[in-house]
Amino acid sequence: MDEYTADAFVNRDEPIPVITLSRDNVPPKDNRLPSSDPESQRKRDKFKQNLSATKLKDRIHDAATGSKNESGASLQDRLFTKLLQQVIPPEDAQEILDSQDERSTKYTTRPGFSLPLMTSNFRRFNARIGVVFVFQNRVLRLLTWRTTSHTLSFLAVHTLVCFNPYLLAILPIAIALLFVMVPAFLVRHPPAPPTPLYTSSIGSGPPLAPPRTIRPATEMSKDFFRNMRDLQNCMDDFSNAHDLVISYIAPQINFSNEPLSSTLFLFLFLAGCTLFLVSGFLPWRFIFLGAGWAMIALGHPKVQEAAFRGHQEHIRPHEKTIQTWLDSWIEGDIVLDAPPERREVEIFELQRRHGGSSDEWESWMFSPSPYDPLSPARIAGEKPKGTRFFEDVMPPKGWEWQGKKWVLDFGAREWVEERMVQGVEVDLEGERWVSDLLENTNSA
């Protein structure tokens, strides 16, 4: 195994740290790589070429359109095309054909999932991702005050930019000059060691060294596995941060606790309205200056220790009191909705009989109207609207029953007089039935 790869950006310093947010263990990773034997490598490349996403898409396109001349194709291609026609349903092939843009296929490809392609892309990505980890490690060292002079220099630049925001346009150019072009120039023109008799200036004379070319880390080298180590830790950090956000922030904003989420919405709305009115009068330069200094100062170990001690002594004992006061305020002042409106409904049980007075009444319909002799539906000879069984009676749209208990209305004479129903008689005993005066077949 090679020790390192020359001219490659690799984090050869301490590993990228893993932020501990839970006690879940990191699952073991399989770091085995495919064999590097030349013969097996050629076979594997040939197999990947035959099963590549581009080949598969082209063959699916040919299978869907039938545009490829099978007489000129090899036996293997024709067999594989026939296999695709059997595996992929016709509607899926047509969908692939419809979604393909003939103008973009010459320049871009969007291959589907392929295990050989995924493996190749991961190896190429892992060999080139070292520059991100180097940058991340240097940022962490800067924010954690590993070298005090570097952090103070960064704070000085931050202060200068806060007081002069127009310097943000110069900042990318200065970074490119100081951190990219000057080091590249020093590689080609290294300074000569000083001697008592002769001192050469930097850059005088022809180039003494070839230009530096950034190369990816060699596979199976220590740099390659260092990148895999840092990539593993970054994936763990992202997963832990994602789970932390979901567990702590999502319950506050997804209205699972509606009073709390409504309170948060109210505060955010008021804060937005306030900032909309007064944001033009705020000293944003001093605000960004103070916020930047405070955030970077919190990275200092002694400041973190003092902040933790202050939290334990002054804030932690009052957390329950503040939480109790907030819950009581939310319960007393946040009203989500008014009490539900209540209304009464009436259902008429319609009965009928087919013969004379000796026939018994049989249940016919449960209707919202009495279906009296002078009602328009009765005169037109239409069937009353309703349901055959009482259990099928449904509330109006947008309403629900408060309970399943119904009350029998014994004030039949009152509702007959209120509605001025004519041609009926009221039974003053028993269940107060209202029946037709004539010997018809209906009664309500």
Short mmCIF file of C-alpha atoms in Angstrom, two decimals:
data_model
loop_
_atom_site.label_atom_id
_atom_site.label_comp_id
_atom_site.label_asym_id
_atom_site.label_seq_id
_atom_site.Cartn_x
_atom_site.Cartn_y
_atom_site.Cartn_z
CA MET A 1 0.00 0.00 0.00
CA ASP A 2 1.38 3.39 -1.00
CA GLU A 3 2.04 5.84 1.80
CA TYR A 4 0.55 8.84 -0.01
CA THR A 5 -0.19 10.20 -3.47
CA ALA A 6 1.92 13.08 -4.69
CA ASP A 7 0.16 16.30 -5.76
CA ALA A 8 -3.18 15.19 -4.31
CA PHE A 9 -5.39 17.09 -1.88
CA VAL A 10 -5.82 14.72 1.05
CA ASN A 11 -6.51 15.42 4.70
CA ARG A 12 -3.35 13.93 6.23
CA ASP A 13 -4.00 15.76 9.47
CA GLU A 14 -6.35 14.51 12.19
CA PRO A 15 -9.58 12.84 11.01
CA ILE A 16 -12.78 14.77 10.50
CA PRO A 17 -14.55 14.65 13.89
CA VAL A 18 -17.87 12.94 14.41
CA ILE A 19 -20.40 14.99 16.37
CA THR A 20 -21.93 12.82 19.08
CA LEU A 21 -25.65 13.56 19.21
CA SER A 22 -26.92 10.13 20.20
CA ARG A 23 -25.64 6.80 21.43
CA ASP A 24 -26.28 5.01 18.19
CA ASN A 25 -23.21 3.22 16.99
CA VAL A 26 -21.90 3.81 13.53
CA PRO A 27 -22.60 0.70 11.42
CA PRO A 28 -19.52 -1.07 10.13
CA LYS A 29 -18.45 -0.20 6.63
CA ASP A 30 -17.09 -2.67 4.11
CA ASN A 31 -13.90 -1.18 2.69
CA ARG A 32 -13.06 -4.02 0.37
CA LEU A 33 -12.31 -3.02 -3.19
CA PRO A 34 -12.51 -5.10 -6.34
CA SER A 35 -9.51 -7.07 -7.44
CA SER A 36 -6.84 -5.22 -9.38
CA ASP A 37 -5.79 -8.20 -11.51
CA PRO A 38 -5.41 -7.05 -15.17
CA GLU A 39 -7.34 -9.97 -16.65
CA SER A 40 -10.24 -9.63 -14.24
CA GLN A 41 -10.13 -5.85 -14.73
CA ARG A 42 -10.60 -6.26 -18.50
CA LYS A 43 -13.48 -8.67 -17.99
CA ARG A 44 -15.09 -6.37 -15.47
CA ASP A 45 -14.75 -3.36 -17.78
CA LYS A 46 -16.29 -5.28 -20.64
CA PHE A 47 -19.14 -6.44 -18.42
CA LYS A 48 -19.74 -2.87 -17.17
CA GLN A 49 -19.71 -1.58 -20.72
CA ASN A 50 -22.39 -4.08 -21.74
CA LEU A 51 -24.51 -3.29 -18.66
CA SER A 52 -23.89 0.45 -18.53
CA ALA A 53 -26.86 2.77 -18.11
CA THR A 54 -26.27 4.44 -21.48
CA LYS A 55 -26.26 1.10 -23.30
CA LEU A 56 -29.39 0.04 -21.45
CA LYS A 57 -31.16 3.29 -22.32
CA ASP A 58 -30.19 3.04 -25.98
CA ARG A 59 -31.39 -0.55 -26.14
CA ILE A 60 -34.65 0.34 -24.39
CA HIS A 61 -35.10 3.18 -26.89
CA ASP A 62 -34.43 0.82 -29.79
CA ALA A 63 -36.73 -1.79 -28.32
CA ALA A 64 -39.50 0.77 -27.94
CA THR A 65 -39.15 2.26 -31.41
CA GLY A 66 -37.91 -0.74 -33.35
CA SER A 67 -35.63 1.60 -35.25
CA LYS A 68 -32.49 -0.49 -35.02
CA ASN A 69 -31.76 -2.85 -37.83
CA GLU A 70 -31.58 -6.31 -36.28
CA SER A 71 -29.84 -7.76 -39.30
CA GLY A 72 -26.79 -5.59 -38.62
CA ALA A 73 -26.74 -6.19 -34.85
CA SER A 74 -24.84 -8.97 -33.18
CA LEU A 75 -26.55 -12.02 -31.75
CA GLN A 76 -25.80 -10.85 -28.22
CA ASP A 77 -27.41 -7.44 -28.84
CA ARG A 78 -30.48 -8.96 -30.39
CA LEU A 79 -30.92 -11.42 -27.53
CA PHE A 80 -30.48 -8.67 -24.96
CA THR A 81 -33.00 -6.45 -26.78
CA LYS A 82 -35.53 -9.26 -26.83
CA LEU A 83 -34.93 -9.81 -23.13
CA LEU A 84 -35.60 -6.14 -22.42
CA GLN A 85 -38.81 -6.30 -24.41
CA GLN A 86 -39.97 -9.20 -22.22
CA VAL A 87 -38.90 -7.65 -18.91
CA ILE A 88 -40.07 -4.05 -19.43
CA PRO A 89 -43.85 -3.64 -19.82
CA PRO A 90 -45.01 -1.81 -22.97
CA GLU A 91 -46.30 1.19 -20.99
CA ASP A 92 -42.89 1.62 -19.27
CA ALA A 93 -41.06 1.51 -22.57
CA GLN A 94 -43.44 4.10 -24.02
CA GLU A 95 -42.92 6.30 -20.95
CA ILE A 96 -39.14 6.13 -21.43
CA LEU A 97 -39.60 7.00 -25.08
CA ASP A 98 -41.88 9.96 -24.33
CA SER A 99 -39.62 11.40 -21.62
CA GLN A 100 -36.50 11.31 -23.78
CA ASP A 101 -35.55 14.61 -25.38
CA GLU A 102 -33.74 14.01 -28.65
CA ARG A 103 -32.09 17.45 -28.45
CA SER A 104 -30.53 16.80 -25.03
CA THR A 105 -29.35 13.21 -25.53
CA LYS A 106 -26.37 14.46 -27.53
CA TYR A 107 -25.05 16.48 -24.58
CA THR A 108 -26.48 15.06 -21.35
CA THR A 109 -27.37 11.64 -20.06
CA ARG A 110 -29.41 10.67 -17.03
CA PRO A 111 -28.61 7.02 -16.47
CA GLY A 112 -30.64 4.95 -14.06
CA PHE A 113 -29.24 3.03 -11.14
CA SER A 114 -26.43 0.66 -12.07
CA LEU A 115 -24.30 -1.13 -9.51
CA PRO A 116 -21.12 -1.17 -11.64
CA LEU A 117 -21.58 2.52 -12.50
CA MET A 118 -22.27 3.34 -8.84
CA THR A 119 -19.08 1.55 -7.78
CA SER A 120 -16.99 3.31 -10.42
CA ASN A 121 -18.41 6.72 -9.56
CA PHE A 122 -17.82 6.20 -5.85
CA ARG A 123 -14.19 5.27 -6.41
CA ARG A 124 -13.64 8.30 -8.63
CA PHE A 125 -15.47 10.56 -6.19
CA ASN A 126 -13.55 9.27 -3.18
CA ALA A 127 -10.22 9.82 -4.94
CA ARG A 128 -11.06 13.50 -5.60
CA ILE A 129 -13.03 14.58 -2.50
CA GLY A 130 -9.92 15.23 -0.41
CA VAL A 131 -9.91 18.98 -1.14
CA VAL A 132 -13.27 19.32 0.64
CA PHE A 133 -11.97 17.57 3.74
CA VAL A 134 -8.81 19.68 3.76
CA PHE A 135 -10.93 22.83 3.63
CA GLN A 136 -13.26 21.52 6.32
CA ASN A 137 -10.40 20.62 8.62
CA ARG A 138 -8.79 24.03 8.22
CA VAL A 139 -12.08 25.79 8.95
CA LEU A 140 -12.50 23.70 12.10
CA ARG A 141 -8.98 24.56 13.23
CA LEU A 142 -9.68 28.23 12.55
CA LEU A 143 -12.97 28.32 14.48
CA THR A 144 -11.66 26.29 17.44
CA TRP A 145 -8.69 28.64 18.07
CA ARG A 146 -6.01 26.03 17.38
CA THR A 147 -3.73 28.85 16.22
CA THR A 148 -4.73 32.05 17.96
CA SER A 149 -3.02 34.34 15.46
CA HIS A 150 -4.95 32.79 12.55
CA THR A 151 -8.30 33.21 14.31
CA LEU A 152 -7.54 36.80 15.28
CA SER A 153 -6.54 37.54 11.69
CA PHE A 154 -9.83 36.12 10.49
CA LEU A 155 -11.69 38.29 13.02
CA ALA A 156 -9.80 41.34 11.77
CA VAL A 157 -10.86 40.58 8.18
CA HIS A 158 -14.43 40.00 9.39
CA THR A 159 -14.42 43.36 11.17
CA LEU A 160 -13.06 45.12 8.09
CA VAL A 161 -15.73 43.59 5.85
CA CYS A 162 -18.53 44.44 8.32
CA PHE A 163 -17.56 48.11 8.36
CA ASN A 164 -16.92 48.17 4.60
CA PRO A 165 -19.37 45.75 2.91
CA TYR A 166 -18.17 46.72 -0.56
CA LEU A 167 -14.99 44.72 0.17
CA LEU A 168 -17.04 41.54 -0.38
CA ALA A 169 -16.54 42.08 -4.12
CA ILE A 170 -12.75 42.06 -3.62
CA LEU A 171 -12.70 39.09 -1.24
CA PRO A 172 -12.98 36.28 -3.88
CA ILE A 173 -10.22 37.89 -5.94
CA ALA A 174 -7.97 38.22 -2.90
CA ILE A 175 -8.59 34.56 -1.98
CA ALA A 176 -7.74 33.45 -5.52
CA LEU A 177 -4.52 35.49 -5.51
CA LEU A 178 -3.26 34.63 -2.03
CA PHE A 179 -4.33 31.00 -1.71
CA VAL A 180 -4.22 29.76 -5.31
CA MET A 181 -1.91 31.72 -7.59
CA VAL A 182 0.81 32.75 -5.11
CA PRO A 183 1.38 29.16 -3.88
CA ALA A 184 1.39 27.96 -7.50
CA PHE A 185 4.01 30.57 -8.37
CA LEU A 186 6.16 29.59 -5.38
CA VAL A 187 6.10 25.98 -6.54
CA ARG A 188 7.63 26.95 -9.88
CA HIS A 189 9.99 29.54 -8.39
CA PRO A 190 11.10 28.18 -5.02
CA PRO A 191 13.26 30.59 -3.02
CA ALA A 192 16.92 29.67 -2.85
CA PRO A 193 18.41 29.01 0.57
CA PRO A 194 20.03 32.20 1.90
CA THR A 195 23.83 32.36 1.95
CA PRO A 196 26.12 34.95 3.58
CA LEU A 197 27.48 36.09 0.21
CA TYR A 198 24.47 35.95 -2.10
CA THR A 199 20.74 36.37 -1.61
CA SER A 200 18.34 35.83 -4.49
CA SER A 201 14.91 37.43 -4.71
CA ILE A 202 11.82 35.34 -5.21
CA GLY A 203 10.77 35.03 -8.83
CA SER A 204 14.02 36.12 -10.41
CA GLY A 205 15.28 33.85 -13.14
CA PRO A 206 13.66 31.01 -15.05
CA PRO A 207 11.32 28.47 -13.40
CA LEU A 208 13.20 25.90 -11.36
CA ALA A 209 10.42 23.34 -10.89
CA PRO A 210 7.56 21.98 -12.94
CA PRO A 211 4.04 23.28 -12.21
CA ARG A 212 2.02 21.44 -9.66
CA THR A 213 -0.80 19.33 -11.07
CA ILE A 214 -3.57 18.21 -8.76
CA ARG A 215 -4.07 14.49 -9.12
CA PRO A 216 -6.63 12.19 -7.55
CA ALA A 217 -5.53 9.86 -4.80
CA THR A 218 -4.29 6.50 -5.99
CA GLU A 219 -6.54 3.58 -5.22
CA MET A 220 -5.42 1.27 -2.41
CA SER A 221 -3.21 4.03 -1.02
CA LYS A 222 -3.38 5.46 2.47
CA ASP A 223 -4.69 8.74 1.07
CA PHE A 224 -7.56 6.88 -0.58
CA PHE A 225 -8.54 5.29 2.72
CA ARG A 226 -8.11 8.60 4.54
CA ASN A 227 -10.73 10.05 2.20
CA MET A 228 -13.00 7.08 2.90
CA ARG A 229 -12.53 7.63 6.62
CA ASP A 230 -13.44 11.32 6.41
CA LEU A 231 -16.37 10.59 4.08
CA GLN A 232 -17.66 8.04 6.58
CA ASN A 233 -17.44 10.58 9.41
CA CYS A 234 -19.16 13.30 7.36
CA MET A 235 -22.03 10.96 6.53
CA ASP A 236 -22.35 10.17 10.22
CA ASP A 237 -22.36 13.89 11.09
CA PHE A 238 -25.05 14.65 8.52
CA SER A 239 -27.24 11.76 9.70
CA ASN A 240 -26.91 12.80 13.34
CA ALA A 241 -27.64 16.46 12.52
CA HIS A 242 -30.65 15.46 10.41
CA ASP A 243 -32.05 13.28 13.21
CA LEU A 244 -31.44 16.05 15.76
CA VAL A 245 -33.33 18.61 13.65
CA ILE A 246 -36.21 16.21 13.07
CA SER A 247 -36.49 15.26 16.75
CA TYR A 248 -36.23 18.79 18.22
CA ILE A 249 -37.46 21.24 15.60
CA ALA A 250 -40.06 19.28 13.64
CA PRO A 251 -42.45 18.79 16.63
CA GLN A 252 -42.47 22.56 17.15
CA ILE A 253 -43.47 23.44 13.59
CA ASN A 254 -45.51 20.52 12.26
CA PHE A 255 -48.57 21.32 14.45
CA SER A 256 -48.48 17.99 16.25
CA ASN A 257 -48.88 20.21 19.33
CA GLU A 258 -51.23 22.81 17.87
CA PRO A 259 -51.14 25.34 20.75
CA LEU A 260 -47.32 25.39 20.78
CA SER A 261 -47.01 25.60 16.99
CA SER A 262 -49.66 28.34 16.89
CA THR A 263 -47.73 30.33 19.50
CA LEU A 264 -44.52 29.95 17.51
CA PHE A 265 -46.35 31.02 14.35
CA LEU A 266 -47.72 34.09 16.17
CA PHE A 267 -44.28 35.13 17.42
CA LEU A 268 -42.68 34.62 14.00
CA PHE A 269 -45.44 36.59 12.31
CA LEU A 270 -45.08 39.49 14.75
CA ALA A 271 -41.29 39.40 14.39
CA GLY A 272 -41.59 39.48 10.60
CA CYS A 273 -43.98 42.42 10.68
CA THR A 274 -41.74 44.29 13.12
CA LEU A 275 -38.62 43.72 11.05
CA PHE A 276 -40.47 44.79 7.93
CA LEU A 277 -41.13 48.16 9.55
CA VAL A 278 -37.86 48.82 11.41
CA SER A 279 -35.24 46.85 9.44
CA GLY A 280 -34.21 49.98 7.58
CA PHE A 281 -33.28 51.70 10.84
CA LEU A 282 -31.23 48.89 12.41
CA PRO A 283 -27.40 49.11 12.53
CA TRP A 284 -26.79 45.95 10.54
CA ARG A 285 -23.02 46.47 10.41
CA PHE A 286 -22.72 46.35 14.18
CA ILE A 287 -25.21 43.49 14.37
CA PHE A 288 -23.19 41.31 11.97
CA LEU A 289 -19.98 42.38 13.68
CA GLY A 290 -21.23 41.38 17.12
CA ALA A 291 -22.81 38.15 15.87
CA GLY A 292 -19.59 37.10 14.11
CA TRP A 293 -17.39 37.85 17.11
CA ALA A 294 -19.81 36.05 19.45
CA MET A 295 -20.00 32.92 17.29
CA ILE A 296 -16.24 32.68 16.86
CA ALA A 297 -15.63 33.45 20.54
CA LEU A 298 -17.89 30.53 21.49
CA GLY A 299 -15.41 28.24 19.77
CA HIS A 300 -12.71 29.06 22.32
CA PRO A 301 -12.38 26.30 24.95
CA LYS A 302 -12.34 28.70 27.90
CA VAL A 303 -15.40 30.58 26.64
CA GLN A 304 -17.24 27.30 26.15
CA GLU A 305 -16.37 26.23 29.68
CA ALA A 306 -17.57 29.56 31.13
CA ALA A 307 -20.79 29.44 29.06
CA PHE A 308 -21.52 25.87 30.19
CA ARG A 309 -20.90 26.76 33.81
CA GLY A 310 -23.16 29.83 33.57
CA HIS A 311 -25.91 27.74 31.97
CA GLN A 312 -25.73 25.17 34.77
CA GLU A 313 -25.76 27.79 37.53
CA HIS A 314 -28.22 30.42 36.28
CA ILE A 315 -30.42 29.00 33.50
CA ARG A 316 -30.86 25.31 34.32
CA PRO A 317 -32.56 25.88 37.71
CA HIS A 318 -35.21 28.16 36.13
CA GLU A 319 -36.01 26.05 33.05
CA LYS A 320 -38.99 24.30 34.63
CA THR A 321 -40.42 27.59 35.91
CA ILE A 322 -40.16 29.20 32.49
CA GLN A 323 -41.65 26.14 30.81
CA THR A 324 -44.57 26.08 33.28
CA TRP A 325 -45.25 29.80 32.75
CA LEU A 326 -45.14 29.38 28.95
CA ASP A 327 -47.51 26.39 29.04
CA SER A 328 -49.98 28.24 31.27
CA TRP A 329 -49.84 31.30 29.01
CA ILE A 330 -50.44 29.18 25.92
CA GLU A 331 -53.33 27.35 27.57
CA GLY A 332 -54.97 30.58 28.75
CA ASP A 333 -54.39 32.96 25.84
CA ILE A 334 -54.12 30.79 22.72
CA VAL A 335 -57.62 29.83 21.54
CA LEU A 336 -57.43 27.60 18.51
CA ASP A 337 -61.15 27.53 17.61
CA ALA A 338 -64.50 28.52 19.07
CA PRO A 339 -66.88 25.95 20.60
CA PRO A 340 -68.62 23.98 17.86
CA GLU A 341 -72.03 25.16 16.72
CA ARG A 342 -74.94 22.91 17.62
CA ARG A 343 -78.21 22.56 15.73
CA GLU A 344 -81.22 20.30 15.93
CA VAL A 345 -82.50 18.29 13.00
CA GLU A 346 -85.78 16.45 12.57
CA ILE A 347 -86.40 13.23 10.72
CA PHE A 348 -89.89 12.05 9.83
CA GLU A 349 -90.69 8.34 9.82
CA LEU A 350 -93.11 7.67 6.95
CA GLN A 351 -95.35 4.63 7.08
CA ARG A 352 -97.92 3.37 4.59
CA ARG A 353 -100.56 0.76 4.11
CA HIS A 354 -101.95 -0.63 0.86
CA GLY A 355 -105.51 -1.66 1.72
CA GLY A 356 -108.39 -0.54 3.93
CA SER A 357 -108.45 0.29 7.59
CA SER A 358 -107.89 -3.34 8.55
CA ASP A 359 -104.36 -3.37 7.03
CA GLU A 360 -101.39 -2.68 9.28
CA TRP A 361 -99.01 0.20 8.78
CA GLU A 362 -95.54 -0.72 7.52
CA SER A 363 -92.37 1.34 7.70
CA TRP A 364 -91.60 2.98 4.37
CA MET A 365 -89.07 5.81 4.52
CA PHE A 366 -87.10 8.14 6.85
CA SER A 367 -87.28 11.59 5.27
CA PRO A 368 -86.35 15.18 6.26
CA SER A 369 -89.83 16.40 5.13
CA PRO A 370 -93.27 15.23 6.40
CA TYR A 371 -94.58 14.42 2.89
CA ASP A 372 -98.00 15.83 3.75
CA PRO A 373 -100.92 15.61 1.26
CA LEU A 374 -100.37 19.15 -0.07
CA SER A 375 -96.58 18.97 -0.45
CA PRO A 376 -95.28 19.53 -4.03
CA ALA A 377 -93.60 16.10 -4.15
CA ARG A 378 -96.82 14.39 -3.03
CA ILE A 379 -98.93 16.27 -5.57
CA ALA A 380 -96.46 15.50 -8.38
CA GLY A 381 -96.50 11.82 -7.45
CA GLU A 382 -92.78 11.72 -6.68
CA LYS A 383 -91.23 9.39 -4.16
CA PRO A 384 -90.13 11.14 -0.94
CA LYS A 385 -86.43 11.72 -0.44
CA GLY A 386 -84.82 9.72 2.33
CA THR A 387 -83.43 6.36 3.35
CA ARG A 388 -85.02 2.99 3.91
CA PHE A 389 -83.33 2.33 7.26
CA PHE A 390 -82.86 4.67 10.20
CA GLU A 391 -79.16 3.76 10.54
CA ASP A 392 -78.50 5.22 7.08
CA VAL A 393 -79.61 8.74 8.05
CA MET A 394 -76.55 10.99 7.56
CA PRO A 395 -75.91 14.51 8.88
CA PRO A 396 -75.65 17.48 6.47
CA LYS A 397 -72.38 17.98 4.65
CA GLY A 398 -69.72 19.43 6.96
CA TRP A 399 -71.53 18.33 10.13
CA GLU A 400 -71.43 15.31 12.39
CA TRP A 401 -73.75 13.79 14.94
CA GLN A 402 -73.07 14.78 18.53
CA GLY A 403 -74.49 11.50 19.81
CA LYS A 404 -76.47 8.48 18.68
CA LYS A 405 -79.49 9.07 20.93
CA TRP A 406 -82.59 10.52 19.25
CA VAL A 407 -85.54 12.11 21.09
CA LEU A 408 -89.10 11.32 20.06
CA ASP A 409 -91.11 14.52 19.48
CA PHE A 410 -94.50 14.31 21.22
CA GLY A 411 -95.53 17.82 20.19
CA ALA A 412 -97.12 16.73 16.94
CA ARG A 413 -99.97 19.27 17.13
CA GLU A 414 -97.49 22.13 17.53
CA TRP A 415 -95.42 21.41 14.44
CA VAL A 416 -98.59 20.71 12.40
CA GLU A 417 -99.96 24.11 13.36
CA GLU A 418 -96.63 25.87 12.81
CA ARG A 419 -96.31 24.44 9.31
CA MET A 420 -100.04 24.92 8.63
CA VAL A 421 -100.29 21.34 7.43
CA GLN A 422 -103.80 20.56 6.16
CA GLY A 423 -105.59 17.35 5.37
CA VAL A 424 -104.18 15.42 8.34
CA GLU A 425 -105.31 14.32 11.78
CA VAL A 426 -103.19 14.08 14.91
CA ASP A 427 -103.25 11.16 17.30
CA LEU A 428 -103.30 12.71 20.80
CA GLU A 429 -102.38 9.45 22.53
CA GLY A 430 -99.46 7.09 22.25
CA GLU A 431 -96.65 8.15 19.92
CA ARG A 432 -98.58 11.11 18.44
CA TRP A 433 -98.81 9.87 14.86
CA VAL A 434 -100.01 12.26 12.16
CA SER A 435 -102.07 10.54 9.45
CA ASP A 436 -104.05 11.55 6.39
CA LEU A 437 -107.73 12.33 6.73
CA LEU A 438 -108.50 10.42 3.57
CA GLU A 439 -107.99 6.71 3.26
CA ASN A 440 -104.72 6.98 1.41
CA THR A 441 -101.62 4.96 1.86
CA ASN A 442 -99.25 7.36 3.61
CA SER A 443 -98.83 8.64 7.13
CA ALA A 444 -96.05 10.59 8.85
#
